[in-house]
XYZ file of C-alpha atoms in Angstrom:
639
model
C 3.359 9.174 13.911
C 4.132 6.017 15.656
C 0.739 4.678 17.571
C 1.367 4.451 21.089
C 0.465 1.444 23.459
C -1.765 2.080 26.651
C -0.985 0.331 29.895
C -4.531 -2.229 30.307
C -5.431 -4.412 32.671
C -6.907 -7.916 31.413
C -8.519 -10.718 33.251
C -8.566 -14.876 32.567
C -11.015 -17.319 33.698
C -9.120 -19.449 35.822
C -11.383 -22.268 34.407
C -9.904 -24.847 31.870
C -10.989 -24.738 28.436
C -12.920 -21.412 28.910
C -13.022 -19.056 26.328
C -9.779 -16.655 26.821
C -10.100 -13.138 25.000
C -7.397 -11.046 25.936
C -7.230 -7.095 24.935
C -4.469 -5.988 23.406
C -4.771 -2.371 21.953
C -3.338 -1.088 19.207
C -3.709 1.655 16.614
C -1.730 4.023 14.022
C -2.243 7.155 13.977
C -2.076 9.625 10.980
C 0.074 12.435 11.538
C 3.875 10.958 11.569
C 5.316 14.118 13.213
C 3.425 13.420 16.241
C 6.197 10.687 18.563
C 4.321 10.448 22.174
C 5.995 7.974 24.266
C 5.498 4.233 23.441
C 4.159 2.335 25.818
C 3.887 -1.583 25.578
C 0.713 -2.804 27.219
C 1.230 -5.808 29.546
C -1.110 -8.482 31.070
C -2.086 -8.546 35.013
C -3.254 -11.979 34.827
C -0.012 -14.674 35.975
C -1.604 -17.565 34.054
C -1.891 -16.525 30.858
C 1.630 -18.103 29.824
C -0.285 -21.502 31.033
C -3.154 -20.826 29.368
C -1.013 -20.055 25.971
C 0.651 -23.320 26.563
C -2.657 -25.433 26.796
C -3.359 -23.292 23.145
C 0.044 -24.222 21.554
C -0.250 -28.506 23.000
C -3.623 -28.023 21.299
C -2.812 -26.311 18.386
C 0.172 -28.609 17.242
C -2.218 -31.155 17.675
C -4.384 -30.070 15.225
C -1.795 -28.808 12.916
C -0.090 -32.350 12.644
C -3.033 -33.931 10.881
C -2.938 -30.358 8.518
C -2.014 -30.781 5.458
C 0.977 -29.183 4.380
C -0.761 -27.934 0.880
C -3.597 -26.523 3.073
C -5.026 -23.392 1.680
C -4.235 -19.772 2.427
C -5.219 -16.267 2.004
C -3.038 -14.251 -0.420
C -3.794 -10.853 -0.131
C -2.145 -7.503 -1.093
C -1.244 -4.504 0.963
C -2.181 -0.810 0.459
C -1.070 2.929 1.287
C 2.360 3.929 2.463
C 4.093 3.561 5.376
C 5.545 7.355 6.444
C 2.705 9.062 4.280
C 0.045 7.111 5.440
C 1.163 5.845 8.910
C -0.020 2.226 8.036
C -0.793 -0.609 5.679
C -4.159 -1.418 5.101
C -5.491 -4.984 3.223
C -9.146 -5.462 1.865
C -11.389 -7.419 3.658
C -15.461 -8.277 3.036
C -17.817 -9.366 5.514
C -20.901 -10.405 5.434
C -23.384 -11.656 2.585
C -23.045 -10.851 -0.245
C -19.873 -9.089 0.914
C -19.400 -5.726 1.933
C -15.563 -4.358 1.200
C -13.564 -2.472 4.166
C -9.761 -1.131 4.486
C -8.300 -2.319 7.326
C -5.416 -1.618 9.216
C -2.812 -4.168 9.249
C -1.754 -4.669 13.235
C 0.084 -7.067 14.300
C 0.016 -5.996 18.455
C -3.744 -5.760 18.137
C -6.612 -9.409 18.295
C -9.889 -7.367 17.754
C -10.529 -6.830 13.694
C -13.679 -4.329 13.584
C -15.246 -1.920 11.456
C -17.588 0.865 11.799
C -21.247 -0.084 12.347
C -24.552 1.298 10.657
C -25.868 2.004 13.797
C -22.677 3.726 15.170
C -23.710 6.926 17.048
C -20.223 8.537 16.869
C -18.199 7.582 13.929
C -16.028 9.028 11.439
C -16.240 9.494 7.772
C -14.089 6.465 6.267
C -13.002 4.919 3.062
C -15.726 2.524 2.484
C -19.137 2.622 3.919
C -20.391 1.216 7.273
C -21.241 -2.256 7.489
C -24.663 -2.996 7.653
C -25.342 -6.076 9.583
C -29.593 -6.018 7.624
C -27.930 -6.540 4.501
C -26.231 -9.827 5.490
C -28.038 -12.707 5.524
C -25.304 -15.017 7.686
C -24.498 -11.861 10.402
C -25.468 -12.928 14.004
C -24.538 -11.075 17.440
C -22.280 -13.023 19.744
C -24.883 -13.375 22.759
C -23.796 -12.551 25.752
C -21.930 -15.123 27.904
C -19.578 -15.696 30.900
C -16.389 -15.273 28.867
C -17.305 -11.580 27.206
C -18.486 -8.273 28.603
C -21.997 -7.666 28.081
C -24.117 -4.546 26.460
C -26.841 -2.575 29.832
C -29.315 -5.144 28.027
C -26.911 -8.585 28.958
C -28.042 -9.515 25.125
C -24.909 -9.278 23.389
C -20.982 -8.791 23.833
C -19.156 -6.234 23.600
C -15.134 -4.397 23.167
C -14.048 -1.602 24.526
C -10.006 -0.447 23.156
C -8.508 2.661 24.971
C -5.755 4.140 23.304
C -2.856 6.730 25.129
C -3.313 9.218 22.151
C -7.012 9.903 23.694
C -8.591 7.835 20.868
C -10.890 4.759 21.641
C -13.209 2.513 20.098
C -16.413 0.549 21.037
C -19.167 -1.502 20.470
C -20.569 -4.964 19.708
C -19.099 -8.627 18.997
C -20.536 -10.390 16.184
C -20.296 -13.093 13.825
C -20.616 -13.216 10.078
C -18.382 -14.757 7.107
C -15.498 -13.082 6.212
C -13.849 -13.268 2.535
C -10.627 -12.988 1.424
C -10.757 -11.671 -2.827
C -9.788 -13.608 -5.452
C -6.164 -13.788 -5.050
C -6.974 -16.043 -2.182
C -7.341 -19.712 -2.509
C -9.232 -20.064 1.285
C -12.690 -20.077 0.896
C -15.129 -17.174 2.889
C -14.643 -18.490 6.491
C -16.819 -17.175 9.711
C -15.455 -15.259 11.990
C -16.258 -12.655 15.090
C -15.166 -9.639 14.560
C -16.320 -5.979 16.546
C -19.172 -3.533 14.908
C -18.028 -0.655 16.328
C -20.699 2.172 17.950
C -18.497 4.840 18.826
C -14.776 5.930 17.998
C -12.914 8.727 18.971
C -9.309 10.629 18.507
C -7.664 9.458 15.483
C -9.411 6.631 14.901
C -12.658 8.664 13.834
C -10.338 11.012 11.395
C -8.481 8.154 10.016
C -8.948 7.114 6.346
C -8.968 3.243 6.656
C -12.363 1.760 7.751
C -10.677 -0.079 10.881
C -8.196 -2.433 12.328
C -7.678 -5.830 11.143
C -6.078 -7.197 14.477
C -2.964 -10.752 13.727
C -2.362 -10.377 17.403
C -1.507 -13.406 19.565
C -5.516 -13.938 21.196
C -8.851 -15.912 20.764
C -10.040 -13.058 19.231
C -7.009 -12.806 16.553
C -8.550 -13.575 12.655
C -5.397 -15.424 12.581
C -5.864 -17.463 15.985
C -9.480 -17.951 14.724
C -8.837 -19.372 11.116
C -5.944 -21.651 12.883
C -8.493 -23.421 15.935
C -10.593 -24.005 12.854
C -7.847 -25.782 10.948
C -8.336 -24.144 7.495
C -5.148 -22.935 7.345
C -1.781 -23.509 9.010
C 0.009 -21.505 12.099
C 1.765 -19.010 10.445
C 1.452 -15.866 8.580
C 3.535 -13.755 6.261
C 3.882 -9.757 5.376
C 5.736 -8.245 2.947
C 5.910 -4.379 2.779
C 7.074 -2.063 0.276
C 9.817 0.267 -0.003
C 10.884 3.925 0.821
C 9.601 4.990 -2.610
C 6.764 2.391 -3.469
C 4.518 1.512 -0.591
C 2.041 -1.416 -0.667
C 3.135 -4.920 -0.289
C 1.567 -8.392 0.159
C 0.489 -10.460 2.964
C -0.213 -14.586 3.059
C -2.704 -15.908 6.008
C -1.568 -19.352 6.472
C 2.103 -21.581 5.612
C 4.498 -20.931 2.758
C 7.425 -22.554 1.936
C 9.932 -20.826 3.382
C 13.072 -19.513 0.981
C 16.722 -21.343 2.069
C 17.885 -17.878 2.447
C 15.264 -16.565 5.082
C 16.996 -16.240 8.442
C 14.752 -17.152 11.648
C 15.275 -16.292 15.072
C 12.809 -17.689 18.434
C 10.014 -15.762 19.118
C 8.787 -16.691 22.661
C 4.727 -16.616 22.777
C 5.199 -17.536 26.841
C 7.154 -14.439 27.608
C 5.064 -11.678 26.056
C 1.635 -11.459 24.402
C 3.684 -9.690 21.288
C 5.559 -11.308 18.961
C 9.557 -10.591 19.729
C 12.392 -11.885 18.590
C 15.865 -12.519 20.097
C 18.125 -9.303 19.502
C 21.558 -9.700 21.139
C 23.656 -6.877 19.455
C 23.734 -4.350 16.504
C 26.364 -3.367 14.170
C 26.919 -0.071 12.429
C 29.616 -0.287 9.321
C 30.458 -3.659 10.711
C 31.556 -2.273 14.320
C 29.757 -3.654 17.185
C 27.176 -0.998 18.889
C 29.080 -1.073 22.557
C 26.017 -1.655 25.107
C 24.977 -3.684 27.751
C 24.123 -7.217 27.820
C 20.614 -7.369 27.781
C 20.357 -4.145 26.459
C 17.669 -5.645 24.300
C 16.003 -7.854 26.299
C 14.361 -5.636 28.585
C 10.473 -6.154 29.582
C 8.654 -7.771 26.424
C 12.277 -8.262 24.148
C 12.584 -7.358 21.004
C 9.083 -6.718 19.830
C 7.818 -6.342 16.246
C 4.529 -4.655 15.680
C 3.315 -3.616 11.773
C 0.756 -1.038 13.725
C 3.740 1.063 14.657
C 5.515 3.190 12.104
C 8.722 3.844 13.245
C 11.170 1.622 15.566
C 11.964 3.127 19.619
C 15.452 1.531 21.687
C 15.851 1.967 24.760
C 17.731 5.657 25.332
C 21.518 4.050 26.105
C 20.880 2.048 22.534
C 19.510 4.514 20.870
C 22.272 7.107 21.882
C 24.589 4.460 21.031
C 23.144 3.909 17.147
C 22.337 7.867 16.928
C 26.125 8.248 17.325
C 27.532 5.507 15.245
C 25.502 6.643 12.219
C 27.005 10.387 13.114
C 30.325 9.177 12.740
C 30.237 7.564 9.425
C 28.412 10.502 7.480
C 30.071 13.150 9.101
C 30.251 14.996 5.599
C 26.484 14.957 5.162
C 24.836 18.684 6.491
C 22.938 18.379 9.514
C 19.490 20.125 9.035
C 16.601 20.623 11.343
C 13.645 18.038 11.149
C 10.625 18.492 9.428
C 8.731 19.478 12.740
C 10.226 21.837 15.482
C 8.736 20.200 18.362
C 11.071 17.304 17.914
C 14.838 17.306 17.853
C 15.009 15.138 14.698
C 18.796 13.849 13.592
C 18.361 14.618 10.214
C 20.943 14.978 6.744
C 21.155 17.086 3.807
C 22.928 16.380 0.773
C 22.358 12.555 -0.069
C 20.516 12.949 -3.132
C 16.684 12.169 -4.103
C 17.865 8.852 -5.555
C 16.836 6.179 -2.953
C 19.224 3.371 -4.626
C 21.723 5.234 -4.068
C 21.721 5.620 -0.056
C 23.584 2.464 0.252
C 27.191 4.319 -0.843
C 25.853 7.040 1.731
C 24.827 5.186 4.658
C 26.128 2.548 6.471
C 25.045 -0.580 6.515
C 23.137 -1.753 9.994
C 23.149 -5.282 10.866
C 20.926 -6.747 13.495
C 22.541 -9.770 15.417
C 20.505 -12.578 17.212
C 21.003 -14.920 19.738
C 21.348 -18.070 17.061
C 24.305 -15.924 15.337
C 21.534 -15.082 12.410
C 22.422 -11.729 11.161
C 20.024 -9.488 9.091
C 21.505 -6.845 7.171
C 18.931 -3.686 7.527
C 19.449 -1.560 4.351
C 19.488 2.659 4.630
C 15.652 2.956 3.795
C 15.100 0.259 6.886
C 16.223 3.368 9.466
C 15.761 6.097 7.509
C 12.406 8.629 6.334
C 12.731 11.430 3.871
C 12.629 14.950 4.991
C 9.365 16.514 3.841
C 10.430 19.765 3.546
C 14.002 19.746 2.612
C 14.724 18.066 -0.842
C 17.418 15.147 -1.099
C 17.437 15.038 3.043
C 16.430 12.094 5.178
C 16.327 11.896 9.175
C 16.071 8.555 11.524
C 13.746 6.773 12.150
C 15.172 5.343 15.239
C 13.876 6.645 18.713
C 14.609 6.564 22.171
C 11.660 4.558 24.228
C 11.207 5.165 28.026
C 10.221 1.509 28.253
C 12.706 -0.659 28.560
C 11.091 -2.721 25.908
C 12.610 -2.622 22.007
C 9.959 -1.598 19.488
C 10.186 -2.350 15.823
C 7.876 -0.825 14.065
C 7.058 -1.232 9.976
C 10.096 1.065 9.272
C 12.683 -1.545 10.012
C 10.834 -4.626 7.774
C 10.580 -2.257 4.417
C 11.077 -4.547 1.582
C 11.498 -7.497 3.749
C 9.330 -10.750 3.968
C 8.825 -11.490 7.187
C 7.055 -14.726 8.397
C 5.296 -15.354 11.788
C 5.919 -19.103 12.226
C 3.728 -19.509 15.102
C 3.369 -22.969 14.926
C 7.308 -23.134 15.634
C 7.710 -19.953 17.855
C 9.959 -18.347 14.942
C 9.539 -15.509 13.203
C 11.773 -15.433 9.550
C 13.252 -12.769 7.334
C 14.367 -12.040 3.688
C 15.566 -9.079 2.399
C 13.168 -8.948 -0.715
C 11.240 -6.431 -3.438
C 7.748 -6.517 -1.560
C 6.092 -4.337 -4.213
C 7.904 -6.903 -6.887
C 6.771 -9.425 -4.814
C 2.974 -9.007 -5.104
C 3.276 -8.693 -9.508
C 4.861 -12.426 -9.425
C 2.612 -15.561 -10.089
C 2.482 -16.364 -6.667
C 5.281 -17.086 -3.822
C 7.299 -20.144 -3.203
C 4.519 -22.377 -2.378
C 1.887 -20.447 -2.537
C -1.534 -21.253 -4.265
C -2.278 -20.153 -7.162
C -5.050 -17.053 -7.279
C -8.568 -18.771 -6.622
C -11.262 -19.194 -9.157
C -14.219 -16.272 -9.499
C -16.260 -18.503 -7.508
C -15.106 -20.536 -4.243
C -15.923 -24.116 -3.160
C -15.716 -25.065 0.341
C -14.058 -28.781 0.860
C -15.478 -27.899 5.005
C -18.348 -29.966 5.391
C -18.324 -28.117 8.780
C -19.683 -24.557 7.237
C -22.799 -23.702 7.052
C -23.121 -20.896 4.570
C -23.567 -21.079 1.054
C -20.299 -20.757 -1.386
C -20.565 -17.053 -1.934
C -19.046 -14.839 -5.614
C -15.361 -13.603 -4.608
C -15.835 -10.320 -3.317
C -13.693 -8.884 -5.981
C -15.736 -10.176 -9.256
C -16.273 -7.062 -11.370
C -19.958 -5.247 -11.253
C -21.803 -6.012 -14.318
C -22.065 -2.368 -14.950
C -18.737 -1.767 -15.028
C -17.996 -2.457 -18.679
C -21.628 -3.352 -20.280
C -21.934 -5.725 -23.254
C -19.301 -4.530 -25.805
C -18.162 -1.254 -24.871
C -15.014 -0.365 -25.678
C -13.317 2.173 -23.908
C -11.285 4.878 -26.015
C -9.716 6.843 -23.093
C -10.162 7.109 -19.100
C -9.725 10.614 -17.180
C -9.187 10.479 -13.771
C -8.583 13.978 -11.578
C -5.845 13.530 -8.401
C -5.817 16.009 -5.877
C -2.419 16.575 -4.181
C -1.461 18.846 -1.193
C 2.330 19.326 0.021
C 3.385 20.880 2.789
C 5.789 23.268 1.400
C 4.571 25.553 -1.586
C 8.266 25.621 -3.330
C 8.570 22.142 -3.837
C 6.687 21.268 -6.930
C 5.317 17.637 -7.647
C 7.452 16.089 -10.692
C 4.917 15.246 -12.726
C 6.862 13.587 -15.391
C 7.802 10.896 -12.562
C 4.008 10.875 -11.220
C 3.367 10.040 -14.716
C 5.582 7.033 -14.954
C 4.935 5.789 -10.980
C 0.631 5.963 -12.273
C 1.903 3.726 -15.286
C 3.648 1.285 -13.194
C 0.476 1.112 -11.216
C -2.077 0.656 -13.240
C 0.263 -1.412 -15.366
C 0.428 0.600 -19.133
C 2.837 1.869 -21.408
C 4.500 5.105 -20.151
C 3.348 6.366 -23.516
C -0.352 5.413 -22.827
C -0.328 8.496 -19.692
C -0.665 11.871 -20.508
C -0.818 14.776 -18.291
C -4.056 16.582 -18.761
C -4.016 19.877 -16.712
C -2.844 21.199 -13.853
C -4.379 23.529 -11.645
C -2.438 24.812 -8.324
C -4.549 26.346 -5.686
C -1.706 27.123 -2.172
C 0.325 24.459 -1.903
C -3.150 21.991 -3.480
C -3.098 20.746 -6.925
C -5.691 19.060 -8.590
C -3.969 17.465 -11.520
C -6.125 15.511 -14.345
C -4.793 12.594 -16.199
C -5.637 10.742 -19.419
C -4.973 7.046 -20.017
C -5.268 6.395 -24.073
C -5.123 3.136 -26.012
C -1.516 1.889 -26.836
C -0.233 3.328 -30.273
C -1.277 0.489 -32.400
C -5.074 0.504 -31.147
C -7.886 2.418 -31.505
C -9.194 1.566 -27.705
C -8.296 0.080 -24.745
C -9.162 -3.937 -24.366
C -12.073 -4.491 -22.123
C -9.315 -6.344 -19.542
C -7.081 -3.712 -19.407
C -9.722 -1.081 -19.440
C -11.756 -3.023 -16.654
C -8.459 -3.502 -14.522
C -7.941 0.150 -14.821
C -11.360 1.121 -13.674
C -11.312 -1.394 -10.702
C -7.413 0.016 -9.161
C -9.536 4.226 -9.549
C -12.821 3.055 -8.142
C -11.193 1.223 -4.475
C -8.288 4.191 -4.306
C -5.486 0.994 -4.680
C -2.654 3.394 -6.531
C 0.089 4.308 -4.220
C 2.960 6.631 -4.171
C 5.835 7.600 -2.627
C 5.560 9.830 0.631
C 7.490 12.856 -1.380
C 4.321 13.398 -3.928
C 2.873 14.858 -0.333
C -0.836 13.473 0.636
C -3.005 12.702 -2.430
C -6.371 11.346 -2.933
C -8.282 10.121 -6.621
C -11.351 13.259 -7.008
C -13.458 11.056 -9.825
C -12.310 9.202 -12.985
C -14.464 9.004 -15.854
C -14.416 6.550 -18.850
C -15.055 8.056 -22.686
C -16.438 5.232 -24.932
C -14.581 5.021 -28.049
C -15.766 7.044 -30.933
C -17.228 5.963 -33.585
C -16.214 8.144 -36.720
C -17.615 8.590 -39.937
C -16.283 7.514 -43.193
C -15.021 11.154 -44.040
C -13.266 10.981 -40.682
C -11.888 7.471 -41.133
C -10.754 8.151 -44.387
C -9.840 11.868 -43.503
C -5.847 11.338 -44.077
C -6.002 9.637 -47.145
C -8.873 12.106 -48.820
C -6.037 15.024 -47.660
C -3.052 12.923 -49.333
C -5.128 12.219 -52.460
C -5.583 16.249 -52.397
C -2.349 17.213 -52.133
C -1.269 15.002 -54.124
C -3.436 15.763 -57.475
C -3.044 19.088 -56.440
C 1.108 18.931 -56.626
C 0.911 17.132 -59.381
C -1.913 19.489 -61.233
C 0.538 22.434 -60.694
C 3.772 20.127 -61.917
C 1.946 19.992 -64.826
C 0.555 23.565 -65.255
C 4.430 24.485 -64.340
C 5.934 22.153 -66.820
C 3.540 23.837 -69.776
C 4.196 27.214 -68.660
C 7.486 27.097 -68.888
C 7.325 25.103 -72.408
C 5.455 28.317 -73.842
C 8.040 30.514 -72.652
C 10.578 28.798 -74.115
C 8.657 28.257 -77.781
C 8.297 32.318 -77.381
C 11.512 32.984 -76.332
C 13.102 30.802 -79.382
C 10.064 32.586 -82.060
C 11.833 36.449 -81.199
C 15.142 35.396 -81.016
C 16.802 37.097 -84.088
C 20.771 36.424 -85.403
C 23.070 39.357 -85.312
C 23.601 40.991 -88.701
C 20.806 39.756 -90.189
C 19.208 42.268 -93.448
C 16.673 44.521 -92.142
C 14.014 45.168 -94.366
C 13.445 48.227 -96.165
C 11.143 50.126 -94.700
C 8.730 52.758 -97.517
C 9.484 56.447 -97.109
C 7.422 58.651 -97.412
C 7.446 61.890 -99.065
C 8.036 65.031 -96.634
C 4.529 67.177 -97.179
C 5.588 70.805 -98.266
């Protein structure tokens, strides 16, 4: 479902310079049925556009002595969009690091995960962070510029969602790594050790949020005042059928054919973006002026799944798109409680959607177009094969929300440092597999140097290096088992295996040949499916590398597929060592060929004589015709 925005009040020190944390909430919820209303929250405070302004002066100060080959974090994206309701990215904190999935939110600043000492939290991912394991954690001690804990010892958060869900707890600061894809160096950073959650934040999968909000308390806003990397920020997410994606803290070079369009940081607290008109089939949506410039704009937010117009524009599209695929069968949605627009009849082939559907263009102020493809405002039915429903709804708000639907398979770029925000219609899931992006940094060594001679923390093992018990010494692997348990919601649509098959290939990057299906065992509409991953058919096992890069994508859950497959989740995998056979066994074939053959050839010969004899015999009796026939001795009759 789309994760809904509560209306909170925030406060600013009207002193100068002051620390300035401002709470914007944010979350995505799990259930995508579920469309409350969306509500944008807003700040009460009139000088936080000048205190924003005194950040940007600042911040272009800083970023004009940056260099333009200044680090970044590369880092790839998890879990589906519609089946999931989010992207998540790995993050480690603390020392030596300890992994979490977070939540991907660009309308949220806090990043926090559940804390060991958490009185009220739900079961996650990953475990909770323990702040006694980390040698470099401290508390952020309570000051003028935070909220303080009964004691006045440390800060806290508090985030209040409209969905009834919340989360709390403590501000603290530790080092926070990236994984080895990234060439920026474990950084500190505070971040929120949560002590209670509620709603769906405590049944949610993902460990917690990782908040790229505009605010002091944004990982991105934090990295940037500490000039490690540059202004600006980059996500990438997959496709209808594909999920996962990439994201890049810091500059890249931006393609010639990404189109940009102003993004006003004074206006709203959100990142928005100038939207002037649509166009459906290449005929101008007929609305207002200012139609989409109501409130907060035109705002984009990764936390929300689907996008929300206000009700004359969404009308407006709902209609156009009616027109054009008039032929299509109009079906029910997936859920009764909402009056879904939804088609039958386009076919289970996502590539082919664009000879269905019309083609949506999104107009802004500068004249930039970008063309939005079928999958960008469209989600499959889940109960109706081959049918696919909007993903466009009305908002009561007068602000435009685009949520991660609209961006599928499109790199966008938050160019903060230049109040732009760019996008390029790309393969996000394509994307991630290349070397790296235009001017991006190659992946980072095992183990990271820091050129800041302002840290003070020890150069720590990239969170991602490979346990020393994964693959001990020379083991060689001969075949890996993994069981996948996977629930739909209706019990007459059957998984396609044969697909699942080729999709778990693709992930774990082997031959189609080298996945088998195992067994299947079907429980209601459950299945718990095991799967076999053999060595390619010229080896006897499967190289340590591949083997170990197998191992690693089962053990942290990183496969993902399509939101059709239903909701899935890896049970246990298991790795067989290769065996070692005997030299009967390793000779087995050629000890049965030598058999048959001196045994085909023993008979040849035993044939061959056999039927020499019976010709000698036959040629002894054979007697000419009229030939004299010996006399034979009568005797005398006996009177």
């Amino acid at each position: 479902m789309a994760r809904t925005w509560l209306h909170l009040t925030s406060s600013s020190l009207l002193i100068l310079y002051s620390v300035i944390w401002f709470n914007l909430s944010a979350v995505d919820a799990k259930n995508h049925h579920q469309r409350p209303m969306v509500l944008p929250l807003h700040l009460s405070s009139r000088n936080h556009s000048f205190h924003r302004h005194v950040d940007n002066l600042r911040r272009h100060l800083q970023q004009s002595e940056l260099s333009r080959s200044s680090p970044n974090a590369r880092m790839r994206l998890y879990d589906d969009l519609l089946s999931n309701g989010y992207y998540t990215t790995r993050l480690w904190i603390g020392t030596p690091p300890q992994e979490f999935a977070l939540i991907v939110d660009t309308g949220s600043t806090v990043t926090y995960v559940p804390c060991s000492s958490c009185a009220r939290c739900g079961k996650h991912q990953d475990p909770r962070f323990r702040p006694d394991l980390s040698s470099t954690y401290q508390p952020v001690k309570c000051n003028p510029s935070c909220n303080c804990d009964d004691e006045q010892k440390q800060c806290t958060y508090d985030r209040r969602y409209a969905e009834m869900s919340s989360s709390s707890g403590v501000l603290a600061e530790d080092v926070v790594s990236f994984g080895n894809e990234s060439e920026l160096v474990p950084q500190r950073a505070v971040f929120g050790c949560e002590n209670m959650e509620t709603g769906d934040l405590y049944n949610q999968r993902a460990d917690g949020i990782m908040g790229l909000g505009r605010g002091r308390l944004s990982i991105v806003d934090q990295l940037v005042d500490k000039s490690v990397i540059g202004d600006s920020f980059s996500l990438c997410y997959g496709g209808m059928d594909v999920g996962g994606g990439a994201m890049v803290l810091g500059k890249i070079t931006s393609p010639p054919e990404m189109i940009f369009t102003h993004s006003d940081p004074f206006r709203s607290p959100y990142y928005n973006i100038e939207l002037k008109d649509m166009h459906v089939a290449g005929k101008r949506l007929k609305l207002p002026t200012g139609v989409f410039d109501g409130r907060h704009g035109t705002v984009l937010d990764s936390g929300t799944t689907y996008a929300y117009f206000r009700k004359d524009a969404f009308v407006a599209f709902r209609d156009a798109i009616l027109r054009e695929v008039h032929f299509l069968k109009r079906v029910h949605g997936p859920d009764p409680n909402y009056d879904d627009v939804c088609f039958s009849g386009a076919g289970r082939d996502v590539s082919q959607l664009s000879k269905i559907f019309p083609k949506v263009e999104m107009v802004f102020n500068n004249g930039n177009k970008l063309l939005l493809s079928p999958e960008n405002y469209l989600f499959r039915h889940t109960k109706v094969s081959g049918a696919y429903c909007l993903g466009i709804f009305p908002n009561t708000e007068s602000t435009t929300l685009l949520g991660g639907i609209v961006v599928r398979n499109t790199l966008v770029t938050y160019d903060r440092g230049n109040d732009r925000i760019g996008f390029l219609k790309t393969n996000c899931s394509e994307l991630w597999r290349r070397v790296h992006f235009s001017g991006v940094p190659a992946p980072a060594p095992l183990v990271s140097q820091s050129n800041d001679t302002n840290m003070d923390i020890t150069p720590t093992l990239a969170p991602n290096e490979s346990p020393a018990n994964v693959l001990p010494g020379s083991f060689r692997i001969g075949f890996i088992t993994f069981d996948m348990s996977i629930s739909t919601n209706d019990s007459k649509l059957k998984p396609d295996f044969k697909e699942l098959g080729e999709l778990i290939s693709q992930e774990l990057e082997v031959d189609n040949s080298q996945v088998r299906l195992l067994n299947v065992t079907k429980k209601g509409n459950d299945y718990l499916v095991r799967w076999g991953i053999f060595p390619a058919s010229s080896a006897n096992y499967i190289s340590n590398s591949t083997a170990l890069s197998i191992i690693l994508r089962l053990r942290d859950h990183r496969m993902q597929f399509p939101e059709r497959f239903g909701n899935y989740k890896l049970v246990e995998w298991n790795a067989e060592p290769q065996r070692k056979l005997s030299w009967w066994r390793n000779h087995f074939l050629a000890v049965v060929l030598g058999l048959l053959t001196t045994l085909i050839l023993s008979l040849s010969v035993i044939g061959i004589w056999l039927v020499y004899r019976h010709r000698q015999q036959a040629i002894a009796a054979y007697e000419p015709v009229g030939a004299p026939i010996p006399e034979q001795e009568l005797q005398p009759l006996q009177s």
